[in-house]
Amino acid sequence: MALIQSMEKQGNFLFRYRGQFPILLFVLAIPFIYSADYNAISKQGQVYFGYCAITLSIIGFLIRFYTIGTTTKGTSGRNTSSQVATVLNSKGVYSVVRHPLYLGNYLIWLGIAVFTFNVYFIVIMSLLFWLYYERIMFAEERFLERKFGDMYLNWSDSLPAFMPSVLNFKKSDIPFSIITVLRREYSSVLSSIIGFVFIEGFKNYFTTKAWVISTFSFQILISVLILVFILRTLKHYTNVLNEKGRS
């Protein structure tokens, strides 16, 4: 099998199971949390790193929210069985970067990695993310090239794959929809909150031998769980979150 075919096959396989990537990171994080020297970081330094971690993840979510809230049906979906694209997005966030959702994902998980306070885990997570998603992006681009031909090639030639070129920004023709974001992103937010709580719990266990998290973290987790339950119920049992022309 030619290398280009092998890369595409691997990318399509990883695309179907990309939702399992966070589980891999959770498991991989445990020994790095255990080996981190928290005594070498002052209390103020730990607070600083915590704020940096949360900020990175928030920026990642803002990119995801804007991307999902300004795209039409048939694109940027949660489909897992195969690639889907009925139109080629070229405005809004897709006028500055080719893979905004994956950029958002990386920043979210970079924030969670920073929260371990272990630079080795940050580097390894980044390398794993690149190896994993590089193949997914390759498979997606091969699919779009076959579907849209020169239209796709002309668009992609002018845009970076991962690092945004903000000077190219063109306003989206699709108005931002908070309802679309609420319908589609609650599970991503929950998984990220669980990621932060997971790391905090193991940090406390390895340093104090007690499975505890802060009151603030507990309140955030419970609040998000309640919100997710409400949104999931509305999504599956009502039409409140349905919108015409949106995925």
PDB file of C-alpha atoms in Angstrom:
ATOM      1  CA  MET A   1       0.000   0.000   0.000  1.00  0.00           C
ATOM      2  CA  ALA A   2       1.364   3.425  -0.976  1.00  0.00           C
ATOM      3  CA  LEU A   3       2.216   5.782   1.891  1.00  0.00           C
ATOM      4  CA  ILE A   4      -0.489   8.266   0.858  1.00  0.00           C
ATOM      5  CA  GLN A   5      -3.133   5.504   0.932  1.00  0.00           C
ATOM      6  CA  SER A   6      -1.829   4.215   4.253  1.00  0.00           C
ATOM      7  CA  MET A   7      -2.011   7.699   5.812  1.00  0.00           C
ATOM      8  CA  GLU A   8      -5.558   8.169   4.560  1.00  0.00           C
ATOM      9  CA  LYS A   9      -6.643   4.754   5.831  1.00  0.00           C
ATOM     10  CA  GLN A  10      -5.137   5.461   9.251  1.00  0.00           C
ATOM     11  CA  GLY A  11      -6.783   8.880   9.293  1.00  0.00           C
ATOM     12  CA  ASN A  12     -10.234   7.480   8.536  1.00  0.00           C
ATOM     13  CA  PHE A  13      -9.805   4.867  11.260  1.00  0.00           C
ATOM     14  CA  LEU A  14      -8.699   7.441  13.836  1.00  0.00           C
ATOM     15  CA  PHE A  15     -11.509   9.785  12.730  1.00  0.00           C
ATOM     16  CA  ARG A  16     -14.081   7.172  13.731  1.00  0.00           C
ATOM     17  CA  TYR A  17     -12.525   6.772  17.187  1.00  0.00           C
ATOM     18  CA  ARG A  18     -11.383  10.341  17.868  1.00  0.00           C
ATOM     19  CA  GLY A  19     -13.819  10.537  20.789  1.00  0.00           C
ATOM     20  CA  GLN A  20     -11.637   8.023  22.655  1.00  0.00           C
ATOM     21  CA  PHE A  21      -8.535  10.230  22.518  1.00  0.00           C
ATOM     22  CA  PRO A  22      -9.345  11.958  25.856  1.00  0.00           C
ATOM     23  CA  ILE A  23      -9.496   8.566  27.587  1.00  0.00           C
ATOM     24  CA  LEU A  24      -5.967   7.853  26.388  1.00  0.00           C
ATOM     25  CA  LEU A  25      -4.812  11.175  27.803  1.00  0.00           C
ATOM     26  CA  PHE A  26      -6.524  10.556  31.145  1.00  0.00           C
ATOM     27  CA  VAL A  27      -4.730   7.235  31.598  1.00  0.00           C
ATOM     28  CA  LEU A  28      -1.411   8.589  30.351  1.00  0.00           C
ATOM     29  CA  ALA A  29      -1.588  11.580  32.708  1.00  0.00           C
ATOM     30  CA  ILE A  30      -1.589   9.497  35.924  1.00  0.00           C
ATOM     31  CA  PRO A  31       2.153   8.631  36.120  1.00  0.00           C
ATOM     32  CA  PHE A  32       3.060  12.220  35.179  1.00  0.00           C
ATOM     33  CA  ILE A  33       0.842  13.595  37.944  1.00  0.00           C
ATOM     34  CA  TYR A  34       2.509  11.153  40.343  1.00  0.00           C
ATOM     35  CA  SER A  35       6.036  12.168  39.314  1.00  0.00           C
ATOM     36  CA  ALA A  36       5.466  15.938  39.343  1.00  0.00           C
ATOM     37  CA  ASP A  37       7.333  17.825  42.090  1.00  0.00           C
ATOM     38  CA  TYR A  38       4.621  20.088  43.478  1.00  0.00           C
ATOM     39  CA  ASN A  39       6.862  21.269  46.312  1.00  0.00           C
ATOM     40  CA  ALA A  40       9.127  22.908  43.746  1.00  0.00           C
ATOM     41  CA  ILE A  41       6.280  25.251  42.736  1.00  0.00           C
ATOM     42  CA  SER A  42       5.144  27.921  45.162  1.00  0.00           C
ATOM     43  CA  LYS A  43       1.472  28.303  46.056  1.00  0.00           C
ATOM     44  CA  GLN A  44       1.373  31.480  44.005  1.00  0.00           C
ATOM     45  CA  GLY A  45       3.015  29.674  41.105  1.00  0.00           C
ATOM     46  CA  GLN A  46       0.447  26.884  41.273  1.00  0.00           C
ATOM     47  CA  VAL A  47      -2.356  29.450  41.178  1.00  0.00           C
ATOM     48  CA  TYR A  48      -0.700  31.082  38.155  1.00  0.00           C
ATOM     49  CA  PHE A  49      -0.392  27.754  36.319  1.00  0.00           C
ATOM     50  CA  GLY A  50      -3.988  26.951  37.188  1.00  0.00           C
ATOM     51  CA  TYR A  51      -5.229  30.213  35.690  1.00  0.00           C
ATOM     52  CA  CYS A  52      -3.104  29.673  32.581  1.00  0.00           C
ATOM     53  CA  ALA A  53      -4.515  26.161  32.169  1.00  0.00           C
ATOM     54  CA  ILE A  54      -8.121  27.325  32.485  1.00  0.00           C
ATOM     55  CA  THR A  55      -7.515  30.259  30.119  1.00  0.00           C
ATOM     56  CA  LEU A  56      -6.059  28.005  27.415  1.00  0.00           C
ATOM     57  CA  SER A  57      -9.050  25.672  27.618  1.00  0.00           C
ATOM     58  CA  ILE A  58     -11.510  28.580  27.518  1.00  0.00           C
ATOM     59  CA  ILE A  59      -9.827  29.954  24.380  1.00  0.00           C
ATOM     60  CA  GLY A  60     -10.107  26.494  22.828  1.00  0.00           C
ATOM     61  CA  PHE A  61     -13.811  26.373  23.609  1.00  0.00           C
ATOM     62  CA  LEU A  62     -14.391  29.866  22.231  1.00  0.00           C
ATOM     63  CA  ILE A  63     -12.847  28.712  18.926  1.00  0.00           C
ATOM     64  CA  ARG A  64     -15.052  25.616  18.918  1.00  0.00           C
ATOM     65  CA  PHE A  65     -18.173  27.604  19.873  1.00  0.00           C
ATOM     66  CA  TYR A  66     -17.649  30.161  17.120  1.00  0.00           C
ATOM     67  CA  THR A  67     -16.907  27.464  14.546  1.00  0.00           C
ATOM     68  CA  ILE A  68     -19.955  25.368  15.387  1.00  0.00           C
ATOM     69  CA  GLY A  69     -22.224  28.372  15.892  1.00  0.00           C
ATOM     70  CA  THR A  70     -21.546  29.794  12.424  1.00  0.00           C
ATOM     71  CA  THR A  71     -21.624  26.748  10.160  1.00  0.00           C
ATOM     72  CA  THR A  72     -24.415  25.196   8.154  1.00  0.00           C
ATOM     73  CA  LYS A  73     -25.888  21.699   8.195  1.00  0.00           C
ATOM     74  CA  GLY A  74     -23.678  18.969   6.788  1.00  0.00           C
ATOM     75  CA  THR A  75     -20.370  20.393   8.008  1.00  0.00           C
ATOM     76  CA  SER A  76     -18.387  20.355  11.259  1.00  0.00           C
ATOM     77  CA  GLY A  77     -20.539  17.529  12.530  1.00  0.00           C
ATOM     78  CA  ARG A  78     -20.128  14.865  15.166  1.00  0.00           C
ATOM     79  CA  ASN A  79     -20.416  12.131  12.549  1.00  0.00           C
ATOM     80  CA  THR A  80     -18.163   9.195  13.390  1.00  0.00           C
ATOM     81  CA  SER A  81     -18.765   6.604  10.686  1.00  0.00           C
ATOM     82  CA  SER A  82     -17.476   8.605   7.700  1.00  0.00           C
ATOM     83  CA  GLN A  83     -16.507  12.026   6.393  1.00  0.00           C
ATOM     84  CA  VAL A  84     -19.413  14.375   5.605  1.00  0.00           C
ATOM     85  CA  ALA A  85     -19.426  17.678   3.709  1.00  0.00           C
ATOM     86  CA  THR A  86     -22.239  19.107   1.605  1.00  0.00           C
ATOM     87  CA  VAL A  87     -20.649  22.544   1.228  1.00  0.00           C
ATOM     88  CA  LEU A  88     -17.115  23.894   1.501  1.00  0.00           C
ATOM     89  CA  ASN A  89     -16.771  26.368   4.358  1.00  0.00           C
ATOM     90  CA  SER A  90     -14.544  29.279   3.372  1.00  0.00           C
ATOM     91  CA  LYS A  91     -15.753  32.165   5.536  1.00  0.00           C
ATOM     92  CA  GLY A  92     -15.799  32.930   9.232  1.00  0.00           C
ATOM     93  CA  VAL A  93     -13.211  30.906  11.107  1.00  0.00           C
ATOM     94  CA  TYR A  94     -12.639  28.849   7.939  1.00  0.00           C
ATOM     95  CA  SER A  95     -11.202  31.953   6.298  1.00  0.00           C
ATOM     96  CA  VAL A  96      -8.261  31.964   8.725  1.00  0.00           C
ATOM     97  CA  VAL A  97      -7.514  28.261   9.368  1.00  0.00           C
ATOM     98  CA  ARG A  98      -8.444  24.955   7.740  1.00  0.00           C
ATOM     99  CA  HIS A  99      -9.037  22.906  10.903  1.00  0.00           C
ATOM    100  CA  PRO A 100     -10.450  25.222  13.590  1.00  0.00           C
ATOM    101  CA  LEU A 101     -12.208  22.490  15.574  1.00  0.00           C
ATOM    102  CA  TYR A 102      -8.977  20.552  16.014  1.00  0.00           C
ATOM    103  CA  LEU A 103      -7.155  23.753  16.944  1.00  0.00           C
ATOM    104  CA  GLY A 104      -9.809  24.285  19.614  1.00  0.00           C
ATOM    105  CA  ASN A 105      -9.408  20.687  20.792  1.00  0.00           C
ATOM    106  CA  TYR A 106      -5.656  21.108  21.122  1.00  0.00           C
ATOM    107  CA  LEU A 107      -5.950  24.251  23.228  1.00  0.00           C
ATOM    108  CA  ILE A 108      -8.533  22.594  25.474  1.00  0.00           C
ATOM    109  CA  TRP A 109      -6.271  19.613  26.095  1.00  0.00           C
ATOM    110  CA  LEU A 110      -3.189  21.803  26.350  1.00  0.00           C
ATOM    111  CA  GLY A 111      -4.920  23.580  29.225  1.00  0.00           C
ATOM    112  CA  ILE A 112      -5.665  20.264  30.923  1.00  0.00           C
ATOM    113  CA  ALA A 113      -2.048  19.150  30.367  1.00  0.00           C
ATOM    114  CA  VAL A 114      -0.704  22.384  31.866  1.00  0.00           C
ATOM    115  CA  PHE A 115      -2.868  21.716  34.936  1.00  0.00           C
ATOM    116  CA  THR A 116      -0.703  18.654  35.700  1.00  0.00           C
ATOM    117  CA  PHE A 117       2.252  21.039  36.280  1.00  0.00           C
ATOM    118  CA  ASN A 118       4.436  18.534  34.426  1.00  0.00           C
ATOM    119  CA  VAL A 119       6.255  19.872  31.382  1.00  0.00           C
ATOM    120  CA  TYR A 120       7.018  16.348  30.131  1.00  0.00           C
ATOM    121  CA  PHE A 121       3.322  15.527  29.935  1.00  0.00           C
ATOM    122  CA  ILE A 122       2.666  18.799  28.078  1.00  0.00           C
ATOM    123  CA  VAL A 123       5.274  17.862  25.458  1.00  0.00           C
ATOM    124  CA  ILE A 124       4.144  14.236  25.135  1.00  0.00           C
ATOM    125  CA  MET A 125       0.464  15.221  24.922  1.00  0.00           C
ATOM    126  CA  SER A 126       1.311  17.718  22.167  1.00  0.00           C
ATOM    127  CA  LEU A 127       3.278  15.125  20.199  1.00  0.00           C
ATOM    128  CA  LEU A 128       0.553  12.503  20.556  1.00  0.00           C
ATOM    129  CA  PHE A 129      -2.095  15.009  19.552  1.00  0.00           C
ATOM    130  CA  TRP A 130      -0.136  15.952  16.446  1.00  0.00           C
ATOM    131  CA  LEU A 131       0.515  12.343  15.402  1.00  0.00           C
ATOM    132  CA  TYR A 132      -3.139  11.437  16.002  1.00  0.00           C
ATOM    133  CA  TYR A 133      -4.808  14.413  14.372  1.00  0.00           C
ATOM    134  CA  GLU A 134      -2.313  14.883  11.552  1.00  0.00           C
ATOM    135  CA  ARG A 135      -3.632  11.673  10.025  1.00  0.00           C
ATOM    136  CA  ILE A 136      -7.244  12.685  10.597  1.00  0.00           C
ATOM    137  CA  MET A 137      -6.629  16.057   8.935  1.00  0.00           C
ATOM    138  CA  PHE A 138      -4.876  14.319   6.042  1.00  0.00           C
ATOM    139  CA  ALA A 139      -7.850  11.982   5.480  1.00  0.00           C
ATOM    140  CA  GLU A 140     -10.330  14.868   5.700  1.00  0.00           C
ATOM    141  CA  GLU A 141      -8.385  16.916   3.172  1.00  0.00           C
ATOM    142  CA  ARG A 142      -8.168  14.000   0.758  1.00  0.00           C
ATOM    143  CA  PHE A 143     -11.954  13.597   1.032  1.00  0.00           C
ATOM    144  CA  LEU A 144     -12.568  17.317   0.439  1.00  0.00           C
ATOM    145  CA  GLU A 145     -10.141  17.408  -2.487  1.00  0.00           C
ATOM    146  CA  ARG A 146     -11.998  14.577  -4.215  1.00  0.00           C
ATOM    147  CA  LYS A 147     -15.394  16.134  -3.493  1.00  0.00           C
ATOM    148  CA  PHE A 148     -14.731  19.784  -4.346  1.00  0.00           C
ATOM    149  CA  GLY A 149     -11.690  19.569  -6.636  1.00  0.00           C
ATOM    150  CA  ASP A 150     -10.099  22.867  -7.658  1.00  0.00           C
ATOM    151  CA  MET A 151     -12.442  24.826  -5.381  1.00  0.00           C
ATOM    152  CA  TYR A 152     -10.905  23.094  -2.391  1.00  0.00           C
ATOM    153  CA  LEU A 153      -7.336  23.320  -3.691  1.00  0.00           C
ATOM    154  CA  ASN A 154      -7.612  27.065  -4.326  1.00  0.00           C
ATOM    155  CA  TRP A 155      -9.040  27.617  -0.833  1.00  0.00           C
ATOM    156  CA  SER A 156      -6.567  25.383   0.993  1.00  0.00           C
ATOM    157  CA  ASP A 157      -3.530  26.806  -0.808  1.00  0.00           C
ATOM    158  CA  SER A 158      -4.135  30.178   0.815  1.00  0.00           C
ATOM    159  CA  LEU A 159      -4.705  28.956   4.379  1.00  0.00           C
ATOM    160  CA  PRO A 160      -2.600  27.316   7.099  1.00  0.00           C
ATOM    161  CA  ALA A 161      -3.836  23.980   8.414  1.00  0.00           C
ATOM    162  CA  PHE A 162      -3.492  24.720  12.111  1.00  0.00           C
ATOM    163  CA  MET A 163      -2.020  28.155  12.907  1.00  0.00           C
ATOM    164  CA  PRO A 164      -4.620  30.888  12.190  1.00  0.00           C
ATOM    165  CA  SER A 165      -3.872  33.695   9.744  1.00  0.00           C
ATOM    166  CA  VAL A 166      -6.203  36.338  11.201  1.00  0.00           C
ATOM    167  CA  LEU A 167      -5.514  38.900   8.472  1.00  0.00           C
ATOM    168  CA  ASN A 168      -7.487  36.716   6.028  1.00  0.00           C
ATOM    169  CA  PHE A 169     -10.686  36.856   8.098  1.00  0.00           C
ATOM    170  CA  LYS A 170     -13.959  37.118   6.164  1.00  0.00           C
ATOM    171  CA  LYS A 171     -17.190  37.417   8.091  1.00  0.00           C
ATOM    172  CA  SER A 172     -19.405  34.354   7.941  1.00  0.00           C
ATOM    173  CA  ASP A 173     -22.676  34.528   6.019  1.00  0.00           C
ATOM    174  CA  ILE A 174     -24.213  32.358   8.751  1.00  0.00           C
ATOM    175  CA  PRO A 175     -25.249  34.235  11.920  1.00  0.00           C
ATOM    176  CA  PHE A 176     -23.904  32.881  15.189  1.00  0.00           C
ATOM    177  CA  SER A 177     -26.356  30.569  16.956  1.00  0.00           C
ATOM    178  CA  ILE A 178     -26.059  29.987  20.687  1.00  0.00           C
ATOM    179  CA  ILE A 179     -28.761  27.302  20.384  1.00  0.00           C
ATOM    180  CA  THR A 180     -26.532  25.272  18.068  1.00  0.00           C
ATOM    181  CA  VAL A 181     -23.665  25.565  20.516  1.00  0.00           C
ATOM    182  CA  LEU A 182     -25.849  24.488  23.439  1.00  0.00           C
ATOM    183  CA  ARG A 183     -27.177  21.515  21.479  1.00  0.00           C
ATOM    184  CA  ARG A 184     -23.817  20.268  20.276  1.00  0.00           C
ATOM    185  CA  GLU A 185     -21.160  21.237  22.802  1.00  0.00           C
ATOM    186  CA  TYR A 186     -22.433  20.225  26.226  1.00  0.00           C
ATOM    187  CA  SER A 187     -20.643  16.867  26.131  1.00  0.00           C
ATOM    188  CA  SER A 188     -17.311  18.501  25.218  1.00  0.00           C
ATOM    189  CA  VAL A 189     -17.600  20.926  28.116  1.00  0.00           C
ATOM    190  CA  LEU A 190     -18.442  18.104  30.520  1.00  0.00           C
ATOM    191  CA  SER A 191     -15.494  15.968  29.408  1.00  0.00           C
ATOM    192  CA  SER A 192     -13.121  18.893  29.941  1.00  0.00           C
ATOM    193  CA  ILE A 193     -14.481  19.650  33.410  1.00  0.00           C
ATOM    194  CA  ILE A 194     -14.065  15.971  34.260  1.00  0.00           C
ATOM    195  CA  GLY A 195     -10.489  16.221  32.972  1.00  0.00           C
ATOM    196  CA  PHE A 196      -9.630  19.067  35.335  1.00  0.00           C
ATOM    197  CA  VAL A 197     -11.373  17.377  38.284  1.00  0.00           C
ATOM    198  CA  PHE A 198      -9.659  14.077  37.449  1.00  0.00           C
ATOM    199  CA  ILE A 199      -6.228  15.716  37.592  1.00  0.00           C
ATOM    200  CA  GLU A 200      -7.041  17.646  40.761  1.00  0.00           C
ATOM    201  CA  GLY A 201      -8.227  14.459  42.469  1.00  0.00           C
ATOM    202  CA  PHE A 202      -5.056  12.540  41.619  1.00  0.00           C
ATOM    203  CA  LYS A 203      -2.878  15.514  42.608  1.00  0.00           C
ATOM    204  CA  ASN A 204      -4.486  15.593  46.026  1.00  0.00           C
ATOM    205  CA  TYR A 205      -4.252  11.829  46.437  1.00  0.00           C
ATOM    206  CA  PHE A 206      -0.560  11.697  45.554  1.00  0.00           C
ATOM    207  CA  THR A 207       0.252  14.597  47.890  1.00  0.00           C
ATOM    208  CA  THR A 208      -2.141  14.002  50.814  1.00  0.00           C
ATOM    209  CA  LYS A 209      -3.252  10.369  50.341  1.00  0.00           C
ATOM    210  CA  ALA A 210      -6.881  11.549  50.288  1.00  0.00           C
ATOM    211  CA  TRP A 211      -9.329  11.500  47.367  1.00  0.00           C
ATOM    212  CA  VAL A 212     -10.607  15.078  47.626  1.00  0.00           C
ATOM    213  CA  ILE A 213     -11.303  18.033  45.361  1.00  0.00           C
ATOM    214  CA  SER A 214     -11.939  21.651  46.253  1.00  0.00           C
ATOM    215  CA  THR A 215     -15.427  22.908  47.021  1.00  0.00           C
ATOM    216  CA  PHE A 216     -15.229  25.190  43.978  1.00  0.00           C
ATOM    217  CA  SER A 217     -14.373  22.285  41.656  1.00  0.00           C
ATOM    218  CA  PHE A 218     -17.178  20.202  43.126  1.00  0.00           C
ATOM    219  CA  GLN A 219     -19.689  23.034  42.630  1.00  0.00           C
ATOM    220  CA  ILE A 220     -18.587  23.544  39.014  1.00  0.00           C
ATOM    221  CA  LEU A 221     -18.836  19.812  38.286  1.00  0.00           C
ATOM    222  CA  ILE A 222     -22.331  19.508  39.786  1.00  0.00           C
ATOM    223  CA  SER A 223     -23.523  22.662  37.989  1.00  0.00           C
ATOM    224  CA  VAL A 224     -22.256  21.372  34.635  1.00  0.00           C
ATOM    225  CA  LEU A 225     -23.788  17.938  35.236  1.00  0.00           C
ATOM    226  CA  ILE A 226     -27.179  19.545  35.916  1.00  0.00           C
ATOM    227  CA  LEU A 227     -26.867  21.738  32.819  1.00  0.00           C
ATOM    228  CA  VAL A 228     -25.876  18.750  30.685  1.00  0.00           C
ATOM    229  CA  PHE A 229     -28.851  16.745  31.964  1.00  0.00           C
ATOM    230  CA  ILE A 230     -31.202  19.628  31.069  1.00  0.00           C
ATOM    231  CA  LEU A 231     -29.722  20.173  27.606  1.00  0.00           C
ATOM    232  CA  ARG A 232     -29.607  16.468  26.808  1.00  0.00           C
ATOM    233  CA  THR A 233     -33.254  16.108  27.824  1.00  0.00           C
ATOM    234  CA  LEU A 234     -34.263  19.094  25.690  1.00  0.00           C
ATOM    235  CA  LYS A 235     -32.285  17.749  22.739  1.00  0.00           C
ATOM    236  CA  HIS A 236     -33.714  14.230  22.780  1.00  0.00           C
ATOM    237  CA  TYR A 237     -37.277  14.810  23.981  1.00  0.00           C
ATOM    238  CA  THR A 238     -38.259  18.279  22.712  1.00  0.00           C
ATOM    239  CA  ASN A 239     -37.793  20.554  19.705  1.00  0.00           C
ATOM    240  CA  VAL A 240     -36.535  23.501  21.746  1.00  0.00           C
ATOM    241  CA  LEU A 241     -32.943  23.175  20.509  1.00  0.00           C
ATOM    242  CA  ASN A 242     -33.805  22.295  16.917  1.00  0.00           C
ATOM    243  CA  GLU A 243     -32.894  24.765  14.189  1.00  0.00           C
ATOM    244  CA  LYS A 244     -33.533  24.654  10.477  1.00  0.00           C
ATOM    245  CA  GLY A 245     -30.397  24.383   8.370  1.00  0.00           C
ATOM    246  CA  ARG A 246     -28.138  23.511  11.299  1.00  0.00           C
ATOM    247  CA  SER A 247     -26.453  20.228  12.168  1.00  0.00           C
TER     248      SER A 247
END
